[in-house]
Coordinates of C-alpha atoms and ligand atoms in Angstrom, one line a residue:
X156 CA 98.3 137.0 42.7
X157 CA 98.9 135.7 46.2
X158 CA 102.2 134.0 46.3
X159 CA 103.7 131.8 49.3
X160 CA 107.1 133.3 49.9
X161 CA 105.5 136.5 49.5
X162 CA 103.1 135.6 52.5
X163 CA 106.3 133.7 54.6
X164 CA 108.4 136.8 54.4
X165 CA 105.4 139.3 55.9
X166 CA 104.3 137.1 58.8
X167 CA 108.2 136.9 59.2
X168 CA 108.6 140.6 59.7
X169 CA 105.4 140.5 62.0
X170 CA 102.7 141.7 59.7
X171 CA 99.0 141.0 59.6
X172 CA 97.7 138.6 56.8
X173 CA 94.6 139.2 54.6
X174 CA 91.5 136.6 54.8
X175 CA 92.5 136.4 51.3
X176 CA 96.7 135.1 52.4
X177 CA 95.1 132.8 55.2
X178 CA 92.7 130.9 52.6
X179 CA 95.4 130.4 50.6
X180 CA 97.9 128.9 52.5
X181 CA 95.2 126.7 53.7
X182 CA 93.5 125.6 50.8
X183 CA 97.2 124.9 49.1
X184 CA 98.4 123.0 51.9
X185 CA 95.1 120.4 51.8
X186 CA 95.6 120.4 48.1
X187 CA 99.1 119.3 47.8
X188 CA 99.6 123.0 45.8
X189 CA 102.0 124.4 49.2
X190 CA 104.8 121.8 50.1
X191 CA 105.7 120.7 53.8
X192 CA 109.2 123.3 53.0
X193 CA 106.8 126.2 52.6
X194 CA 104.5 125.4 55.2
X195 CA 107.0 124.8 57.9
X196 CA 108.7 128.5 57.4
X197 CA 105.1 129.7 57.7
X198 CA 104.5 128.1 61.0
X199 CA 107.6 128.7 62.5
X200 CA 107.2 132.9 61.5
X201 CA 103.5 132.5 63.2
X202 CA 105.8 130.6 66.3
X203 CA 107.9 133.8 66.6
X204 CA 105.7 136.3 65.3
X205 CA 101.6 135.6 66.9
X206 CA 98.3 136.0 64.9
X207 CA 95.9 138.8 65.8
X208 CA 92.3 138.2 67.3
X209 CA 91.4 138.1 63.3
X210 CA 93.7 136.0 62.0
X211 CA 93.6 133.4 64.2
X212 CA 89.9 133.4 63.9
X213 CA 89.7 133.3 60.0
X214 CA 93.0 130.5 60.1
X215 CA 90.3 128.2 62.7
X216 CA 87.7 128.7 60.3
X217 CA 89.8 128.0 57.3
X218 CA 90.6 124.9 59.0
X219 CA 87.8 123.8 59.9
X220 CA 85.9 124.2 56.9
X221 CA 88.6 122.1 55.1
X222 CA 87.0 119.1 55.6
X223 CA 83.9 117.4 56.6
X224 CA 81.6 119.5 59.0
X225 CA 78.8 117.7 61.5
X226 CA 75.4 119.1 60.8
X227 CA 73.5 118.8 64.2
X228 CA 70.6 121.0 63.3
X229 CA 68.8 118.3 63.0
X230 CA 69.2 117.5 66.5
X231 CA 66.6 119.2 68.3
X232 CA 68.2 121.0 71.7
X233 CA 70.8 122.7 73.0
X234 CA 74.3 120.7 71.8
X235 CA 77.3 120.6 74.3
X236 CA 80.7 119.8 74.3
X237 CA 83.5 119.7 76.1
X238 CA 87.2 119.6 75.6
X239 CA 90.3 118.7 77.3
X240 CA 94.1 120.1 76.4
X241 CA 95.0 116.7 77.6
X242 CA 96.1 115.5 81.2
X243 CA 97.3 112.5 83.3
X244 CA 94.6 110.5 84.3
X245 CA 91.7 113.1 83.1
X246 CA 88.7 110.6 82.4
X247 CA 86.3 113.5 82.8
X248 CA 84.7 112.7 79.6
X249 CA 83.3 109.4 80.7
X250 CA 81.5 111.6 83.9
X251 CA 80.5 115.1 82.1
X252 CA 79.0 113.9 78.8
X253 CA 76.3 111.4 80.8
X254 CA 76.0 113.7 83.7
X255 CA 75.0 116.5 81.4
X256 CA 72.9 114.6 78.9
X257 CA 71.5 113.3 82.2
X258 CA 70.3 116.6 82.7
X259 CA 68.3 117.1 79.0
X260 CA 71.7 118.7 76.9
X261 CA 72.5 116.7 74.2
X262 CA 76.0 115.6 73.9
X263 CA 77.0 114.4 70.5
X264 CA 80.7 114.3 71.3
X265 CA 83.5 113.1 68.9
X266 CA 86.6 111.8 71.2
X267 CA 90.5 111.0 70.3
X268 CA 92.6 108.0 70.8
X269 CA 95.7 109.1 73.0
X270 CA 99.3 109.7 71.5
X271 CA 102.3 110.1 74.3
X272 CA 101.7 110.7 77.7
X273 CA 97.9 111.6 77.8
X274 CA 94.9 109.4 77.6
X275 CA 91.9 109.6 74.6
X276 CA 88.6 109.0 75.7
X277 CA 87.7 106.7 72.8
X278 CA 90.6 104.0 74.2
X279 CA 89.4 104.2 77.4
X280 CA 85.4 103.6 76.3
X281 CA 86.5 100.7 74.2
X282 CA 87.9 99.1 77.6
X283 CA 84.2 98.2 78.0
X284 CA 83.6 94.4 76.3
X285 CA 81.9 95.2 73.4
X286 CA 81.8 99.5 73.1
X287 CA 82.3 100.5 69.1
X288 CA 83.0 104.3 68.9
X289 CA 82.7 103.2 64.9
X290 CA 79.7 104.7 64.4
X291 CA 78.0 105.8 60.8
X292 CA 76.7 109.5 60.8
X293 CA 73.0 108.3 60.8
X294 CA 73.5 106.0 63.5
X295 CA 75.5 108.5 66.1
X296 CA 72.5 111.8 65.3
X297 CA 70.0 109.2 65.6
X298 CA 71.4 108.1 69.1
X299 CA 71.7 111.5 70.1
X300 CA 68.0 111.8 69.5
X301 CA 66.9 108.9 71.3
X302 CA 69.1 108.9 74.2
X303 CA 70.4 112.3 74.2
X304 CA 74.0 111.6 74.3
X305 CA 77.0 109.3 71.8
X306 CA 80.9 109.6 72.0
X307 CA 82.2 108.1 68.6
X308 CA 85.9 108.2 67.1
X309 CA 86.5 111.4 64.9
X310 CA 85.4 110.5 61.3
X311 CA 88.2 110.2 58.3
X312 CA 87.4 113.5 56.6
X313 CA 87.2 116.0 60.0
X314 CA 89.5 119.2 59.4
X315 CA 91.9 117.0 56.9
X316 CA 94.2 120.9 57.1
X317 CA 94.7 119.9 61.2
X318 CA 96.0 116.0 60.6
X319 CA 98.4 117.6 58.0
X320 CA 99.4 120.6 59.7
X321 CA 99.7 118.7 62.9
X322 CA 101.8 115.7 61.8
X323 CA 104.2 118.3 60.3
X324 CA 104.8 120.3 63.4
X325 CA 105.3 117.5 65.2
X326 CA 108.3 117.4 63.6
X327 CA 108.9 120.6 63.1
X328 CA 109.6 121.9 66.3
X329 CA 106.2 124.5 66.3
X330 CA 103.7 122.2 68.6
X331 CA 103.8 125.2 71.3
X332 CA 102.4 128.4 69.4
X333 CA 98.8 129.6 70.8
X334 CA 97.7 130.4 68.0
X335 CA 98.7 126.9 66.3
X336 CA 97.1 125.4 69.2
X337 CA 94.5 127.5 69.9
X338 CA 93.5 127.2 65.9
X339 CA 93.6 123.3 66.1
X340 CA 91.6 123.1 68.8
X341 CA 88.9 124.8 68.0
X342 CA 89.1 124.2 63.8
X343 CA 88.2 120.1 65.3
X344 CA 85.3 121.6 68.0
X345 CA 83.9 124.1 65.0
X346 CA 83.8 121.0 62.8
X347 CA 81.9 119.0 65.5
X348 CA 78.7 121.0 65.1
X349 CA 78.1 121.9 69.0
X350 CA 76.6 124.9 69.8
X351 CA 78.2 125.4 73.4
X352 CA 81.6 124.0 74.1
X353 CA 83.4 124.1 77.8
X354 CA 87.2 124.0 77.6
X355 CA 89.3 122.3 80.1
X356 CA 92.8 123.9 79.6
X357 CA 95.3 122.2 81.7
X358 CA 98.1 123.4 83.3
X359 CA 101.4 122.1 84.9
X360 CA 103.9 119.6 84.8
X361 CA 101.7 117.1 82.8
X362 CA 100.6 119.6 80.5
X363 CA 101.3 121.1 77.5
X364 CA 101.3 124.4 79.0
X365 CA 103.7 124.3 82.3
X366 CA 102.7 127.6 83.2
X367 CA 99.6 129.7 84.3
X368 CA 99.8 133.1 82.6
X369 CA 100.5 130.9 79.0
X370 CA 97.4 128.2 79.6
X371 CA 95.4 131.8 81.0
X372 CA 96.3 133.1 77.3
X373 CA 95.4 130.1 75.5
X374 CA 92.1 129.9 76.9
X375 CA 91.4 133.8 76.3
X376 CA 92.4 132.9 72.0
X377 CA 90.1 129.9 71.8
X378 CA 87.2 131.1 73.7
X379 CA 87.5 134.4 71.5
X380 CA 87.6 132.1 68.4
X381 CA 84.5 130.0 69.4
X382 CA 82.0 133.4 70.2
X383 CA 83.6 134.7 66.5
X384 CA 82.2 131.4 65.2
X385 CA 79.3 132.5 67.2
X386 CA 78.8 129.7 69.4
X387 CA 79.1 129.8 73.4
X388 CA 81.8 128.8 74.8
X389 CA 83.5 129.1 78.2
X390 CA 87.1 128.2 79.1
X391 CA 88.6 126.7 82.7
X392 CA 92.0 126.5 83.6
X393 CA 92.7 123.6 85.9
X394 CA 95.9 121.9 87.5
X395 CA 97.5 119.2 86.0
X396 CA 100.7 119.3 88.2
X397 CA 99.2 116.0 89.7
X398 CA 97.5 113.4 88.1
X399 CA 93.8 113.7 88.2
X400 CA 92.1 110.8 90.2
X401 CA 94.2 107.8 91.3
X402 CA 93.8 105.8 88.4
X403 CA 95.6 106.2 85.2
X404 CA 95.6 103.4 82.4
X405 CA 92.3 102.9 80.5
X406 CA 90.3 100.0 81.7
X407 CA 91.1 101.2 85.1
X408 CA 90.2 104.9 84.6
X409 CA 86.9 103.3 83.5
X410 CA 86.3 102.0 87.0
X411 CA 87.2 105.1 88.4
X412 CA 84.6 107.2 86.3
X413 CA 81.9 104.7 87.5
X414 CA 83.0 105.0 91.0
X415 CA 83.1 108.9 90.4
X416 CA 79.4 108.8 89.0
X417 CA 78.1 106.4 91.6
X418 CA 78.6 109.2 93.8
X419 CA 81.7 108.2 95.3
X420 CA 85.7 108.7 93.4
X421 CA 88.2 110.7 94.1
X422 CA 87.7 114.3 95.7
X423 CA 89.6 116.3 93.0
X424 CA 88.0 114.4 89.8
X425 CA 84.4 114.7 91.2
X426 CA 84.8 118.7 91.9
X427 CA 86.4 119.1 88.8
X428 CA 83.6 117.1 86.5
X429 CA 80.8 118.6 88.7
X430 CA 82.4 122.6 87.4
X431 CA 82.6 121.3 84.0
X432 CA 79.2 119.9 84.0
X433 CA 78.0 123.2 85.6
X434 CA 79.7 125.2 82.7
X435 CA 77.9 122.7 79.7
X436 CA 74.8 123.3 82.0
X437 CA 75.1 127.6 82.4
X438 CA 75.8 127.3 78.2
X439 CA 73.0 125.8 77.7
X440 CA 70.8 128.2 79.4
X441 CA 69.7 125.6 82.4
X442 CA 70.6 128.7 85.0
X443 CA 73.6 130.0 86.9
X444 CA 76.7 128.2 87.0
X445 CA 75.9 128.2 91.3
X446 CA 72.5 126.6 90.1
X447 CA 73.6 124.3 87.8
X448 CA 76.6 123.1 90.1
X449 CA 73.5 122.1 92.4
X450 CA 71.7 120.3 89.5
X451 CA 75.1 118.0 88.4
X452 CA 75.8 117.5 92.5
X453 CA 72.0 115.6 92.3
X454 CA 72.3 114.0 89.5
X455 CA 75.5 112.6 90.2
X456 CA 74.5 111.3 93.9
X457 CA 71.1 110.0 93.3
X458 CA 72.2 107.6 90.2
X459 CA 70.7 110.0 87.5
X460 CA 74.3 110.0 86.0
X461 CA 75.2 106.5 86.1
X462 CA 72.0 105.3 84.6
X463 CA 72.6 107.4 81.6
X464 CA 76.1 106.0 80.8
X465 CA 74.5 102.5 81.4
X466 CA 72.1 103.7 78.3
X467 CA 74.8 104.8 76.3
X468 CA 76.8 101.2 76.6
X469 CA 74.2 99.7 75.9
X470 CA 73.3 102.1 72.6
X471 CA 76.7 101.9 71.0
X472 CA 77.2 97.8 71.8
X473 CA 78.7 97.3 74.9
X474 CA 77.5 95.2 78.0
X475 CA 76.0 97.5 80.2
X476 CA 75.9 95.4 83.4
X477 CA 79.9 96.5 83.5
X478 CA 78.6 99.6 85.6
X479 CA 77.3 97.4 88.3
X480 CA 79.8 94.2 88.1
X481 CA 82.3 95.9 87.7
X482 CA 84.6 92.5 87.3
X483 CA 83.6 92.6 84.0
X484 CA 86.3 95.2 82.9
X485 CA 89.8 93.6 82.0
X486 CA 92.5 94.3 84.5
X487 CA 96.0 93.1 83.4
X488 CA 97.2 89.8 85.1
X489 CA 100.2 90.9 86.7
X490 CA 100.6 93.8 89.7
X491 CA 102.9 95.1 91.5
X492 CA 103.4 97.8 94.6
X493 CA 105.6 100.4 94.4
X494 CA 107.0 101.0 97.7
X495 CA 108.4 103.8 99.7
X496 CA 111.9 103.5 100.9
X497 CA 111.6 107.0 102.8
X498 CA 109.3 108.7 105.3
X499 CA 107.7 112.1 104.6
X500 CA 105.0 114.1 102.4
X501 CA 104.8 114.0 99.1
X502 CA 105.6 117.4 97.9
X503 CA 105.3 117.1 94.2
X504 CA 104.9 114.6 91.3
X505 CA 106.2 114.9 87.8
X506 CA 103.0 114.0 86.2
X507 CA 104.3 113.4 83.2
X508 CA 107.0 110.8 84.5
X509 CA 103.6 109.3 85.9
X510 CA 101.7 109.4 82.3
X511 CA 105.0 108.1 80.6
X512 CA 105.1 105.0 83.2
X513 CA 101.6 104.2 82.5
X514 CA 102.7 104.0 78.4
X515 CA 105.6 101.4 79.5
X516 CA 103.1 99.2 81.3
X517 CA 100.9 98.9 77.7
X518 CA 98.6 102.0 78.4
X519 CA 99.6 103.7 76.1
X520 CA 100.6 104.6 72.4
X521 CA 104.3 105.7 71.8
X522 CA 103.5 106.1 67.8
X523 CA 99.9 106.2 66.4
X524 CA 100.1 103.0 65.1
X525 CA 101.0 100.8 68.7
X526 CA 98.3 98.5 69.9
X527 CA 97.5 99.4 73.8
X528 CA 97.1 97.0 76.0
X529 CA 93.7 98.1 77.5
X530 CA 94.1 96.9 81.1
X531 CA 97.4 98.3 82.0
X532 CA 97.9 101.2 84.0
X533 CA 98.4 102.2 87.7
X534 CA 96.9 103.4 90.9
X535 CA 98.1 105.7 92.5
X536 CA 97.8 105.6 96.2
X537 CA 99.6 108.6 97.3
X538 CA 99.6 111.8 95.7
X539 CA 101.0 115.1 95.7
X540 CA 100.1 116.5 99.9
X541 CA 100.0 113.1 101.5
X542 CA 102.1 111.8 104.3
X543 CA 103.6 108.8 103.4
X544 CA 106.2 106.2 105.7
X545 CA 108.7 104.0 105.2
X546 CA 107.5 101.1 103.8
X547 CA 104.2 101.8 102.4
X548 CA 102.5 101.4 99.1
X549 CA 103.0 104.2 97.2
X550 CA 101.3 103.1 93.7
X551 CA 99.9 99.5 92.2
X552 CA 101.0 99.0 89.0
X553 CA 99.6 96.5 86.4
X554 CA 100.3 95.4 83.3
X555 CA 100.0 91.5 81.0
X556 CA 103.5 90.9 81.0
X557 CA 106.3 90.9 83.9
X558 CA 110.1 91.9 82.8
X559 CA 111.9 95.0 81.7
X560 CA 109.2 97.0 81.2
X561 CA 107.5 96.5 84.2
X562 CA 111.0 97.2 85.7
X563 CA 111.1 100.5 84.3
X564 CA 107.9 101.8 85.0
X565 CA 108.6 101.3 88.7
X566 CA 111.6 102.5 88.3
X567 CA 110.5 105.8 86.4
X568 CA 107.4 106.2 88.8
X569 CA 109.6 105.8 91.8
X570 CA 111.6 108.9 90.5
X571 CA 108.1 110.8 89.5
X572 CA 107.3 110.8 93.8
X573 CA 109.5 113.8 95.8
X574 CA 109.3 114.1 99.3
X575 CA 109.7 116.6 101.6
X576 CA 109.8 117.1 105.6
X577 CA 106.5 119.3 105.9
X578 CA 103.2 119.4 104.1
X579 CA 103.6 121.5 100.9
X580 CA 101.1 124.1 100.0
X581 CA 97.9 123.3 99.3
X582 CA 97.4 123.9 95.1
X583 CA 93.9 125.3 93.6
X584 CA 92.7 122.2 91.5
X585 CA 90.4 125.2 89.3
X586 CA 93.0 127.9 88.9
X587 CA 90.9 130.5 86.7
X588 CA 87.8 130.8 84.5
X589 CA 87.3 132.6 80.6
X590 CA 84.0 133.7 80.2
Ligands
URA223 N1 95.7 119.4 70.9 C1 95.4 119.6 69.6 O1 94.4 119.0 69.1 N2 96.2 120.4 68.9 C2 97.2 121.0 69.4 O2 97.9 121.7 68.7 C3 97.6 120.8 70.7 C4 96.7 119.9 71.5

């Protein structure tokens, strides 16, 4: 008989469990059989002691099939995905899934709300007047077959094992183990029912993983777990020492992403959706990353792109004229200019600083249950590389209210900017690639 201590004590002295020890712990913690004590000594020994190649693969599995699992076979097509560790400003959702579905992959994508510093898509698609991402299961395949593409909000029952695993080592101090990640991840992407999924695993100061050789790992575990689950999946690592984009703050992220797939946006959000898309693309067997780079770069200049995320606004309720006036997204009343009291370049940013200012205007959630105020947020005007003097406009920031927390947002942004005398180094916005 398998007992819990007994499994605790070997993953504490660095042994490899059985299938048999991983389905246990899994199943008992979903049940209620394992308590939260128990559970939290058995993450904290995988913290300090790893998980093999086949363990982390069975505990993802185990996961994932704790709950409900999306069917797509239905679907017909090749089904991609994509995923992002989380970043400052990353709206490459609202580009990549229309841009690929654009180009015949289907994209039946199921999206988070954002906790802390980082952004979720379905907050920033429900800054369009009247976009659900509640959708019933026969609604979201049956928009996938008509228009080839819906982003709803994760349903109730999807990996129940990662919401309670999660919320516990939140608090438990074991949020940075690759295989805890690495295992929630891809237990939530298993569960979505793609058959190709691109990861985007950031990397830097706004990031859960601040350095390369740690994000290079993580994307080596999940890409291994996803061809184990025997899907296709292909991993990039990309900076996220600066914010991605200018804009940061959902309704205003939305305006970037149209901007971005009217062929215009800012240089490092358009390179890095058009090498996502190209990934989705090369997955789904539409040729060579090079040639499928070629294929997003059209479809994203000649309007292709745009008119597909026109159709799915206007598919899940929302007033699709927003991608043409774009007045019709809520900005928040009140701005303000953050200005430069020195002369110099910009040699580095403290994304996070810059994600955290962005929560004290209203954009984002500081617990799970804070309601965000949808049209706060910030522009950025100056980023990490850029020569900046005395005097001008470093950042707009906007939010419904004046007062203290408008105070401290500039204030915290302010101390997010450094400067230095001479241009820093240039940085590589796509850092490394997991086949
Ligand atoms: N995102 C997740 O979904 N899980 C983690 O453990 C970390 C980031």
């Amino acid at each position: 008989m398998i007992r819990m201590p007994d499994v605790i004590t070997k993953k504490k002295n660095g042994k490899k469990l059985t299938n048999e020890e991983i389905d246990f712990v899994v199943h008992g913690y979903v049940a209620g059989e394992i308590p939260d004590y128990q559970m939290s000594a058995f993450m904290m020994a995988v913290c300090f002691c790893g998980m093999n190649k086949a363990e982390v693969s069975h505990l993802t599995k185990a996961m994932a099939a704790s709950g409900d699992q999306v069917d797509l076979r239905s679907i017909p097509g090749f089904k991609a995905d994509k995923h992002s560790t989380g970043g400052v400003g990353d709206k490459t959702t609202l580009i990549v899934a229309p841009l690929v579905a654009s180009l015949g992959v289907k994209v039946a994508k199921m999206s988070g709300r954002g906790l802390g510093h980082t952004g979720g898509t379905i907050d920033k698609l429900e800054s369009i007047p009247g976009f659900s991402t509640a959708l019933t299961t026969d609604r979201f395949m049956e928009q996938v077959r008509q228009i080839g593409i819906a982003i709803a909000g994760q349903t109730g029952n999807l990996v129940p094992a990662d919401k309670k695993m999660y919320a516990l080592r939140d608090v438990t101090s074991t949020v940075d183990s690759i295989p805890l990640i690495a295992s929630s991840i891809m237990s939530k992407k298993l569960a979505a029912g793609s058959n190709g999924i691109v990861l985007d695993v950031k990397c830097g100061s706004g990031a859960f993983m601040k350095d390369k050789k740690d994000a290079k790992e993580l994307a080596r575990v999940m890409v291994d777990i996803g061809k184990a689950a025997g899907r296709k999946v292909s991993a990039l690592v990309t900076d996220m020492d600066v914010p991605l984009g200018y804009a940061v703050g959902n309704s205003l992220e939305v305006l970037e992403a149209i901007e971005t797939l009217s062929g215009r946006g800012p240089a490092d959000l358009r390179k890095l959706c058009l090498e996502l898309a190209a990934h989705m693309l090369a997955l789904a067997g539409k040729g060579s990353v090079d040639a499928c780079r070629k294929l997003a770069t059209t479809a994203l200049d000649d309007g292709t792109a745009l008119t597909t995320f026109g159709k799915l606004i206007a598919a899940q309720g929302g007033d699709p004229s927003a991608v043409s006036d774009t007045k019709k997204l809520i900005v928040a009343k009140y701005s303000h200019e953050l200005i430069s009291d020195v002369s110099g370049y910009v040699s580095r940013m403290d994304t996070e600083q810059v994600g955290i200012a962005a929560s004290l205007l209203g954009a984002g959630r500081m617990t799970k249950e804070d309601v965000i105020d949808l049209g706060a947020g910030l522009v950025l005007r100056k980023k990490t590389g850029d020569r900046v003097e005395k005097g001008e406009t470093l950042a707009v920031l906007y939010a419904s209210e004046e007062g203290e927390r408008m105070a401290a947002a500039l204030e915290g942004l302010r101390k997010a900017y450094h400067f230095s005398e001479k241009a820093p180094k240039k940085r590589d916005l796509i850092i490394d690639s997991v086949q």
